[in-house]
PDB file of C-alpha atoms and ligand atoms in Angstrom:
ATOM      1  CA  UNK T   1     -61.582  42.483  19.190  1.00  0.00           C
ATOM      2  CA  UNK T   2     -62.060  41.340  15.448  1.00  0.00           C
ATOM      3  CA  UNK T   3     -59.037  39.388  15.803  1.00  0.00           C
ATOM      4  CA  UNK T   4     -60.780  37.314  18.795  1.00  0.00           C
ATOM      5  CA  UNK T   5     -63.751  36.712  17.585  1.00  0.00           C
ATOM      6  CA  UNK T   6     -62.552  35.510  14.402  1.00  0.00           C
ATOM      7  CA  UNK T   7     -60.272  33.452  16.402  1.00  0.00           C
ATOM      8  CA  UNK T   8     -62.778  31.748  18.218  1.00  0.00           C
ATOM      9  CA  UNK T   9     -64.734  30.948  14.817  1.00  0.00           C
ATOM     10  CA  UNK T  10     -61.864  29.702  13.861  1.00  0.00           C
ATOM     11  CA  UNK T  11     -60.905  27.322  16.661  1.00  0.00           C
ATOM     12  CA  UNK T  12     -64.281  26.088  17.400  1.00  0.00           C
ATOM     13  CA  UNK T  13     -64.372  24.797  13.662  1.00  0.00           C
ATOM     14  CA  UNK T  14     -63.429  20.899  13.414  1.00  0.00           C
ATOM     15  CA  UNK T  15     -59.813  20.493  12.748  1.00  0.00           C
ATOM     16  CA  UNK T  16     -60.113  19.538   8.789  1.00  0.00           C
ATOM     17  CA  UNK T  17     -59.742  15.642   8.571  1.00  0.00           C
ATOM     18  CA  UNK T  18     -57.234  16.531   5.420  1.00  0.00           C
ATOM     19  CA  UNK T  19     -55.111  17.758   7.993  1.00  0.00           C
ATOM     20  CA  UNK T  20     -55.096  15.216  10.206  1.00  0.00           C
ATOM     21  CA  UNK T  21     -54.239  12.760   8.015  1.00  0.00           C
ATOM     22  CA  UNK T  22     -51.412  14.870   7.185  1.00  0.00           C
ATOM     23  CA  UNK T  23     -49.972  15.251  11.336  1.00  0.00           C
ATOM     24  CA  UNK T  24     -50.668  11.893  11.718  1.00  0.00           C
ATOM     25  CA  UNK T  25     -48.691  11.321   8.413  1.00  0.00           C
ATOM     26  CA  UNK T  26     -45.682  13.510   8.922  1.00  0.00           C
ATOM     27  CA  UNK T  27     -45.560  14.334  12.789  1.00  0.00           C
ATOM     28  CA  UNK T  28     -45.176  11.084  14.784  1.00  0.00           C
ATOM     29  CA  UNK T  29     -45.174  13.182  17.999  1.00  0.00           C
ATOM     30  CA  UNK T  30     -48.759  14.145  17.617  1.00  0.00           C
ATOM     31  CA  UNK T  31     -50.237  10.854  18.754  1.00  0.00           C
ATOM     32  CA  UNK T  32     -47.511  10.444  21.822  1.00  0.00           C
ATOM     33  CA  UNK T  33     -49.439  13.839  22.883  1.00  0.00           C
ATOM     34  CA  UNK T  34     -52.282  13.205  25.806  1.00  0.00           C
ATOM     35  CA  UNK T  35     -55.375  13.960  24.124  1.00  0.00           C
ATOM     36  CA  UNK T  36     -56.263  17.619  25.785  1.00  0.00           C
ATOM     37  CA  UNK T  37     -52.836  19.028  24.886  1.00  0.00           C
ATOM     38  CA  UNK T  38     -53.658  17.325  20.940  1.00  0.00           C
ATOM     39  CA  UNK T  39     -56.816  19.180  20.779  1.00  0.00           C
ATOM     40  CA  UNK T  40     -54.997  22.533  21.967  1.00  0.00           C
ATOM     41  CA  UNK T  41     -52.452  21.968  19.664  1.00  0.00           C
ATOM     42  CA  UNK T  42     -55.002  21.750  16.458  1.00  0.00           C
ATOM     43  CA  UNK T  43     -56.493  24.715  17.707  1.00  0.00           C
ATOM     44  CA  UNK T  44     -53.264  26.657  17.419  1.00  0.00           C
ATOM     45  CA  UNK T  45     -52.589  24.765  13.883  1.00  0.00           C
ATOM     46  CA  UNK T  46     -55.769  26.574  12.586  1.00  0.00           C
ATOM     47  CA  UNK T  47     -54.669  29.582  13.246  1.00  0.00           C
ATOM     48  CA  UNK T  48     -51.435  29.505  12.126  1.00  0.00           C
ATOM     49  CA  UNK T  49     -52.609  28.366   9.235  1.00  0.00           C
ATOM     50  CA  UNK T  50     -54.733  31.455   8.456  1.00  0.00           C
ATOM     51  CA  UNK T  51     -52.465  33.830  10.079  1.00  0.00           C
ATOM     52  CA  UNK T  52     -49.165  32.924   8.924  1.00  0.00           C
ATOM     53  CA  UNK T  53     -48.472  33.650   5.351  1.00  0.00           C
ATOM     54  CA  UNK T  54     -45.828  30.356   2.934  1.00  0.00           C
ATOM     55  CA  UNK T  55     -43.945  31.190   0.126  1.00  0.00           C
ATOM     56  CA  UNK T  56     -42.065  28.722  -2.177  1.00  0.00           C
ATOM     57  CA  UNK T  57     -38.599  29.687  -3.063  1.00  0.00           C
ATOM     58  CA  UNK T  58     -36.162  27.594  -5.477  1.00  0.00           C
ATOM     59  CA  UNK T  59     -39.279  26.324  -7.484  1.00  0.00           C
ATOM     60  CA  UNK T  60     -40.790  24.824  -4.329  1.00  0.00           C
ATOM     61  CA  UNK T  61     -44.762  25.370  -4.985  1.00  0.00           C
ATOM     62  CA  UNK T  62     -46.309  25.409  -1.178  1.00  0.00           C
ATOM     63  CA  UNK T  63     -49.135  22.628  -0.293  1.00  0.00           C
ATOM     64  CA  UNK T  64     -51.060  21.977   2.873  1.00  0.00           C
ATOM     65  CA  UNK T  65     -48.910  19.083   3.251  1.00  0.00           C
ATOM     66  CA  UNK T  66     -46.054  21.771   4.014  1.00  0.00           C
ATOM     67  CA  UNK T  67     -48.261  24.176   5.699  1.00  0.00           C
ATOM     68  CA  UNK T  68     -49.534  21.922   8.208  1.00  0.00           C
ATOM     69  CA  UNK T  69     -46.223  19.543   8.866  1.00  0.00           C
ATOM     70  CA  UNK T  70     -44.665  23.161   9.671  1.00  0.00           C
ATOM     71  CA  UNK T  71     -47.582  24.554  11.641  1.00  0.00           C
ATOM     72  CA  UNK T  72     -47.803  21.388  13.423  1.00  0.00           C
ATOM     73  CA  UNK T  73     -44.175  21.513  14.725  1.00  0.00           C
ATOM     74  CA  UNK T  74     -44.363  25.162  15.293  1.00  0.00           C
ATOM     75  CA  UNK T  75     -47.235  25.389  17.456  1.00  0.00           C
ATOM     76  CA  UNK T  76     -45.944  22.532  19.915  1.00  0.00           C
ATOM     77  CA  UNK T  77     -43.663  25.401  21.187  1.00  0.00           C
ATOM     78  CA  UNK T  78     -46.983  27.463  22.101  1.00  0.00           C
ATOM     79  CA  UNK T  79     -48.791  24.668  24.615  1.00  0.00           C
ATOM     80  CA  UNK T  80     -49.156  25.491  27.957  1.00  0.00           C
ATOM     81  CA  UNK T  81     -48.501  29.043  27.344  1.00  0.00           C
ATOM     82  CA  UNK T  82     -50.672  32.103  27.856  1.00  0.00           C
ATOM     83  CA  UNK T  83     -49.298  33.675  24.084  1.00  0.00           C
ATOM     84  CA  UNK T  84     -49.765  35.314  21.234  1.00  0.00           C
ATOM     85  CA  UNK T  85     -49.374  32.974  17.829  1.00  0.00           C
ATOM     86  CA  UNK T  86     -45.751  34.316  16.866  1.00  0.00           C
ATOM     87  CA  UNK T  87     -47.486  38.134  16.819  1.00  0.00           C
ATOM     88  CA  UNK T  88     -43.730  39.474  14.901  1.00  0.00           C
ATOM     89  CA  UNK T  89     -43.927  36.749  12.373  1.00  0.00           C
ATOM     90  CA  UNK T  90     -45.680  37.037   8.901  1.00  0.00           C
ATOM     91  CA  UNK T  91     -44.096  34.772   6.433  1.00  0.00           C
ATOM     92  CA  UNK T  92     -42.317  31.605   6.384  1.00  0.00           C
ATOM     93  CA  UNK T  93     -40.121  30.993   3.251  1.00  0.00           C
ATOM     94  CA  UNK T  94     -39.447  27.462   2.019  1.00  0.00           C
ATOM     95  CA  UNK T  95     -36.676  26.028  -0.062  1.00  0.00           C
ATOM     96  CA  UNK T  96     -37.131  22.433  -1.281  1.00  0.00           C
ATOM     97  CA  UNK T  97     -33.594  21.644   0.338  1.00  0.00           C
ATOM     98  CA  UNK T  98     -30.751  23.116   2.312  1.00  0.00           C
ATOM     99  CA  UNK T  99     -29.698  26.474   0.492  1.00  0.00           C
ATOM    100  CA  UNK T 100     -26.275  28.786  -0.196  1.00  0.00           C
ATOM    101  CA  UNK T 101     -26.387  31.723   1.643  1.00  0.00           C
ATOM    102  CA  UNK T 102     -23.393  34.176   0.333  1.00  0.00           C
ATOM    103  CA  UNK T 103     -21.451  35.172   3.681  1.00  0.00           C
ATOM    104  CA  UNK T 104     -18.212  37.542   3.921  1.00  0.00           C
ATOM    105  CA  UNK T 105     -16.021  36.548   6.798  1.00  0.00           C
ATOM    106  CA  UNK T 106     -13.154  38.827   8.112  1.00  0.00           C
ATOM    107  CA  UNK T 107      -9.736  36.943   8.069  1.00  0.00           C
ATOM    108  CA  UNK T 108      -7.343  39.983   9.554  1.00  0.00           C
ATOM    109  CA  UNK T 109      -5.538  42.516   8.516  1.00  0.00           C
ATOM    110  CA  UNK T 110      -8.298  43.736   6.598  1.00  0.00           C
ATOM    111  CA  UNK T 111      -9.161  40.615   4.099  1.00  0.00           C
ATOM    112  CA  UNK T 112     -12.308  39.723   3.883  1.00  0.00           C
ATOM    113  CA  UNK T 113     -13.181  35.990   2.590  1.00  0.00           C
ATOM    114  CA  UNK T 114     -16.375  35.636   0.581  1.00  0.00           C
ATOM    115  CA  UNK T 115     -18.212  32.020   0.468  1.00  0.00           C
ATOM    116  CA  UNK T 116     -21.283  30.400   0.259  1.00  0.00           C
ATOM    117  CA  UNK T 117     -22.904  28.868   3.563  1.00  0.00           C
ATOM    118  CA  UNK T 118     -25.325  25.863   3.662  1.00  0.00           C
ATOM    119  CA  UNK T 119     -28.561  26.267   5.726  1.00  0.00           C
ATOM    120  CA  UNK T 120     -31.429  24.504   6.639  1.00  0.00           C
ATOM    121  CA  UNK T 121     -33.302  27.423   8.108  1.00  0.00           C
ATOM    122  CA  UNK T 122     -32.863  31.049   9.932  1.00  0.00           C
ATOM    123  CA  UNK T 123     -35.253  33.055  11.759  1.00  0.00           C
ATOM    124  CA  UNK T 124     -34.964  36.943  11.328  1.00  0.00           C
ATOM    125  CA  UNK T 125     -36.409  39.537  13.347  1.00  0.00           C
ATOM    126  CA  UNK T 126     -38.304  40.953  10.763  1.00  0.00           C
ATOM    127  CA  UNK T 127     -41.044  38.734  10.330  1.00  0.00           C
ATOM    128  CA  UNK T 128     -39.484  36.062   9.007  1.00  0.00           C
ATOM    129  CA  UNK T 129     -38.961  32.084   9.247  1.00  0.00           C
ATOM    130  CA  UNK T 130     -36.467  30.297   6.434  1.00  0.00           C
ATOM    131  CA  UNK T 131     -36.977  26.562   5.969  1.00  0.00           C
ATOM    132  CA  UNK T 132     -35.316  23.792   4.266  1.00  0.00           C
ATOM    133  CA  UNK T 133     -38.405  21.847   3.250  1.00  0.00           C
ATOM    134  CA  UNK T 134     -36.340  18.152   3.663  1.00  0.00           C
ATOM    135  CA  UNK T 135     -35.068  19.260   6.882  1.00  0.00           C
ATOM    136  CA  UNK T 136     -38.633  20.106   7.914  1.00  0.00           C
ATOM    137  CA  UNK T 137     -39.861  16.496   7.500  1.00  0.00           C
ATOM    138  CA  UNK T 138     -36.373  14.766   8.911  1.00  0.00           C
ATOM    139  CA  UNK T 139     -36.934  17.222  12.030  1.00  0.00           C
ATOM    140  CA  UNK T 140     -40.585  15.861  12.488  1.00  0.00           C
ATOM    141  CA  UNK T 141     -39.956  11.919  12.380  1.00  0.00           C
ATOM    142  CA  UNK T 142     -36.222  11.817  13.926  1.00  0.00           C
ATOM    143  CA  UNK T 143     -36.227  11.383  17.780  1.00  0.00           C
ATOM    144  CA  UNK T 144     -32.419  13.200  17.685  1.00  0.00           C
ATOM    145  CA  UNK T 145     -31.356  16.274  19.080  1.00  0.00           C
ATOM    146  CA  UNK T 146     -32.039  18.128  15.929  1.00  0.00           C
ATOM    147  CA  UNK T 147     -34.973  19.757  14.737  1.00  0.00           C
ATOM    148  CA  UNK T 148     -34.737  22.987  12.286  1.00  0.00           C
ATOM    149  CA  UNK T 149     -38.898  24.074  13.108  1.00  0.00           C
ATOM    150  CA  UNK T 150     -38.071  23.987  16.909  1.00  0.00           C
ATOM    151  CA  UNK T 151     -35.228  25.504  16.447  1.00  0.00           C
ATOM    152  CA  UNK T 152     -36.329  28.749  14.385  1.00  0.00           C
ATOM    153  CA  UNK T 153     -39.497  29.091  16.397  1.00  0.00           C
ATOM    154  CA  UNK T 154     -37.370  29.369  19.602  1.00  0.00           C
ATOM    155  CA  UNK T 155     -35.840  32.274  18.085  1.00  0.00           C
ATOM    156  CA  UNK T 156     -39.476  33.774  17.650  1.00  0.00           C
ATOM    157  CA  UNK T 157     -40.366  33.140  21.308  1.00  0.00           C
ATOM    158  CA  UNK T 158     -37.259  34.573  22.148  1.00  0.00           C
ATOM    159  CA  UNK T 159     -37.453  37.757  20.786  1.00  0.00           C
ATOM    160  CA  UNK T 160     -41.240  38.555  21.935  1.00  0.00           C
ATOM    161  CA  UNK T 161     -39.719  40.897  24.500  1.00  0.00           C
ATOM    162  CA  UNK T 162     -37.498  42.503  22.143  1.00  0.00           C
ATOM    163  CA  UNK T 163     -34.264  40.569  23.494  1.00  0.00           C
ATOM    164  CA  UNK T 164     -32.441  37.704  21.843  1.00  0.00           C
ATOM    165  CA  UNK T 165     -31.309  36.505  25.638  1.00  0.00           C
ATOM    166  CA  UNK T 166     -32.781  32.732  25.415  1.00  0.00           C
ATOM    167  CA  UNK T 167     -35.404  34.000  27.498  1.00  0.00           C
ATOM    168  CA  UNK T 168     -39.060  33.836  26.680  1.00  0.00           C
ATOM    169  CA  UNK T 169     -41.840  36.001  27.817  1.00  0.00           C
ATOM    170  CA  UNK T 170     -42.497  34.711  31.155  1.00  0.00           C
ATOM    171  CA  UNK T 171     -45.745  34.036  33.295  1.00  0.00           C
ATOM    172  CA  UNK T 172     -48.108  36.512  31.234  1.00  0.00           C
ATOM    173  CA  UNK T 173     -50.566  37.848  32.917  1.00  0.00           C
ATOM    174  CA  UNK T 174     -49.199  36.911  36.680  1.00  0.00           C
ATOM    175  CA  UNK T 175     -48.408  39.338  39.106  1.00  0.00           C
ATOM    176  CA  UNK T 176     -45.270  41.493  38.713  1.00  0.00           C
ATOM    177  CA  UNK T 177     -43.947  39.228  42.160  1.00  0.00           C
ATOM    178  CA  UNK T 178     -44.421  35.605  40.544  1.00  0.00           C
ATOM    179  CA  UNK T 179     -43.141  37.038  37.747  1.00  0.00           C
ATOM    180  CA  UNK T 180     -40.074  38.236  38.812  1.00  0.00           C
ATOM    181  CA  UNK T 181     -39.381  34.666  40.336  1.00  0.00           C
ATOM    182  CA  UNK T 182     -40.039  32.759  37.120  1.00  0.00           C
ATOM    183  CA  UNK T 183     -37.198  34.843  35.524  1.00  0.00           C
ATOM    184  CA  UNK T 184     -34.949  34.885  38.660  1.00  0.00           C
ATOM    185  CA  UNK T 185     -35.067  30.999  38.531  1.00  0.00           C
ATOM    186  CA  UNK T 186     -35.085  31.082  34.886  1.00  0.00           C
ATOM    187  CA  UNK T 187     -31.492  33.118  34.516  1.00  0.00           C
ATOM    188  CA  UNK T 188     -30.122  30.592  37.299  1.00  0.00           C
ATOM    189  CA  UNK T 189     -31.049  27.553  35.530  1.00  0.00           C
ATOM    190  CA  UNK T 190     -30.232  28.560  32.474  1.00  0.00           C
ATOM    191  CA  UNK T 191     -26.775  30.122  33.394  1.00  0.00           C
ATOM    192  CA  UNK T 192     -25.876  26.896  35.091  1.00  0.00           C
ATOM    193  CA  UNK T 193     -26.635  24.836  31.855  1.00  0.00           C
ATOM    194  CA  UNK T 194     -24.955  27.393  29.624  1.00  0.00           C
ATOM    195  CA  UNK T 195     -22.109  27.509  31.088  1.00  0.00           C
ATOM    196  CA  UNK T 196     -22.152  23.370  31.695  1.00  0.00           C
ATOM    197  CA  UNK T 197     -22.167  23.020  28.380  1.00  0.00           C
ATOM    198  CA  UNK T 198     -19.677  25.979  27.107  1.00  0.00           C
ATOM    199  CA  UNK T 199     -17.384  23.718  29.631  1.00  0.00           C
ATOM    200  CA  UNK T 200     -17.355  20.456  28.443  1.00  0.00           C
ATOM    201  CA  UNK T 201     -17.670  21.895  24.491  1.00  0.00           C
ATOM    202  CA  UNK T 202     -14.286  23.470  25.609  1.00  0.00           C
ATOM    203  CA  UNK T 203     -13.252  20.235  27.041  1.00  0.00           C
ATOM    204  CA  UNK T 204     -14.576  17.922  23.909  1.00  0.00           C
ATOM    205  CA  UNK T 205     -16.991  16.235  25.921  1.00  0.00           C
ATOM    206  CA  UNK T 206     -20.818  15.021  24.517  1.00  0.00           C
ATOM    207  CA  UNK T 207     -23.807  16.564  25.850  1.00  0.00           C
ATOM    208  CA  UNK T 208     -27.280  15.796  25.548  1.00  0.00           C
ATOM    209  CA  UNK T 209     -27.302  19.374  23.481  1.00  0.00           C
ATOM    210  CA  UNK T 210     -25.756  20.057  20.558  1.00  0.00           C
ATOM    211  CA  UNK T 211     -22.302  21.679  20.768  1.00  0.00           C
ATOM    212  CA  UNK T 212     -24.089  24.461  18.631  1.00  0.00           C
ATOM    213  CA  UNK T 213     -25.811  25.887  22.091  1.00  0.00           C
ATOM    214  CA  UNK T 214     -22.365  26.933  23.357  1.00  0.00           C
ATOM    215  CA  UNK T 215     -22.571  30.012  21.297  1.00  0.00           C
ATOM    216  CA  UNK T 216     -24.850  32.352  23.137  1.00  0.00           C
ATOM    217  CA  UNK T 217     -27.400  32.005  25.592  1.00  0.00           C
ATOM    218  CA  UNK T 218     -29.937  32.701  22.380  1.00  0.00           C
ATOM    219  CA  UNK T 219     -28.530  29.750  20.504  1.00  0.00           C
ATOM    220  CA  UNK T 220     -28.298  27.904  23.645  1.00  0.00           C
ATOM    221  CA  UNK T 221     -32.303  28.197  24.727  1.00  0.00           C
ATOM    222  CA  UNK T 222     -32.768  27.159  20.568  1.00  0.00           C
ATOM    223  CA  UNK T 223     -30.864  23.964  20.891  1.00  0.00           C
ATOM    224  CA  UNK T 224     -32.105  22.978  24.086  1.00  0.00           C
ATOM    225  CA  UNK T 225     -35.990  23.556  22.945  1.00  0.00           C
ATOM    226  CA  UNK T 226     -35.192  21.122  20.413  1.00  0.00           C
ATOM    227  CA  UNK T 227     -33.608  18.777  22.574  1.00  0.00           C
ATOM    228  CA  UNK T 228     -35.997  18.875  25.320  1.00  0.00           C
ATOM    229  CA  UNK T 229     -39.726  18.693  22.816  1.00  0.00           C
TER     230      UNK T 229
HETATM  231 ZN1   ZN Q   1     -30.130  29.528  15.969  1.00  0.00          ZN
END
């Protein structure tokens, strides 16, 4: 009950003009929005921004210029839907660029390889978001089929239910019938286009996904969030 009521101070305040020079700034996609879902969207902005908690890593000192170009991007992946604001996540991490993760592959036969991986950004189940601040702001202006926020928030809205399946929670607070319809049509759909796309990966055709999405249906609901928003 606290946490509504200081929700609703918080989203009846004025979205801060700072930050609106900042999505208008860094988020292109924020004026192509029709105005009622822009106004939702700041709403969920604010709270993200008092909710969710940025650290810098690799010398990378956090502003609201980071905060809000991430929170902005974030929180397009919550309009329309009857949600939570990321309830598993606490803390987004932010490196100025991609960074080496240290990774130990098996080879066979018992040999293990050691190396260093780039990234621009994992999600972990724990509470936890990993950006590559650079990647962050390419994401936001490119119209491609790559975008590292969308991507790694996916993940969060995947795992709500406790499943990484590349489904979402699903028609909250409908009745247990409509329900179960949304996630029949859901698995249909979504097996179709998986397995499209595992096909013509396999065959070295293009797709309007990434080739990425071929490897699970978790990976597979990431790429095509970014691909569709
Ligand atoms: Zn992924």
């Amino acid at each position: 009950m606290w946490k509504e009521q200081r929700r609703r101070k918080l989203t009846s305040a004025p979205f801060p003009s700072v930050w609106k020079r900042i999505v208008e700034t860094h988020c292109p996609f924020h004026k192509k929005l029709p105005e009622p879902d822009r106004r939702e969207l700041e709403k969920h902005i604010k709270v993200f921004m008092v909710e969710k908690k940025f650290e810098g890593c690799g010398g990378l000192t956090i502003t609201d210029e980071i905060k809000v170009c991430i929170a902005a991007q974030a929180c397009l992946l919550l309009l329309h839907r009857d949600t939570e604001c990321y309830p598993a996540l606490q803390t987004i991490l932010v490196y100025p660029s991609s960074y080496f993760v240290p990774t130990t592959r098996h080879v066979g036969s018992g040999v293990f390889e050691e190396s260093h991986q780039a990234r621009a950004g994992e999600s972990w189940r724990e509470g936890v978001v990993v950006l590559a601040w650079d990647e962050v702001c390419k994401g936001a202006t490119a119209s491609g089929q790559s975008n590292v926020v969308l991507h790694e928030f996916a993940h969060q809205l995947d795992w709500e239910d406790g499943r990484a399946d590349g489904a979402p929670i699903l028609g909250n607070g409908e009745s247990y019938a409509m329900r179960k319809t949304r996630y029949e049509t859901w698995k249909r759909v979504m097996e179709a286009g998986y397995e499209q796309l595992r096909a013509k990966v396999q065959s070295c055709e293009s797709d309007v996904l990434r080739d990425y999405g071929a490897t699970n249906p978790a990976e597979f609901f990431a790429v095509a969030t970014e691909s569709f928003l």
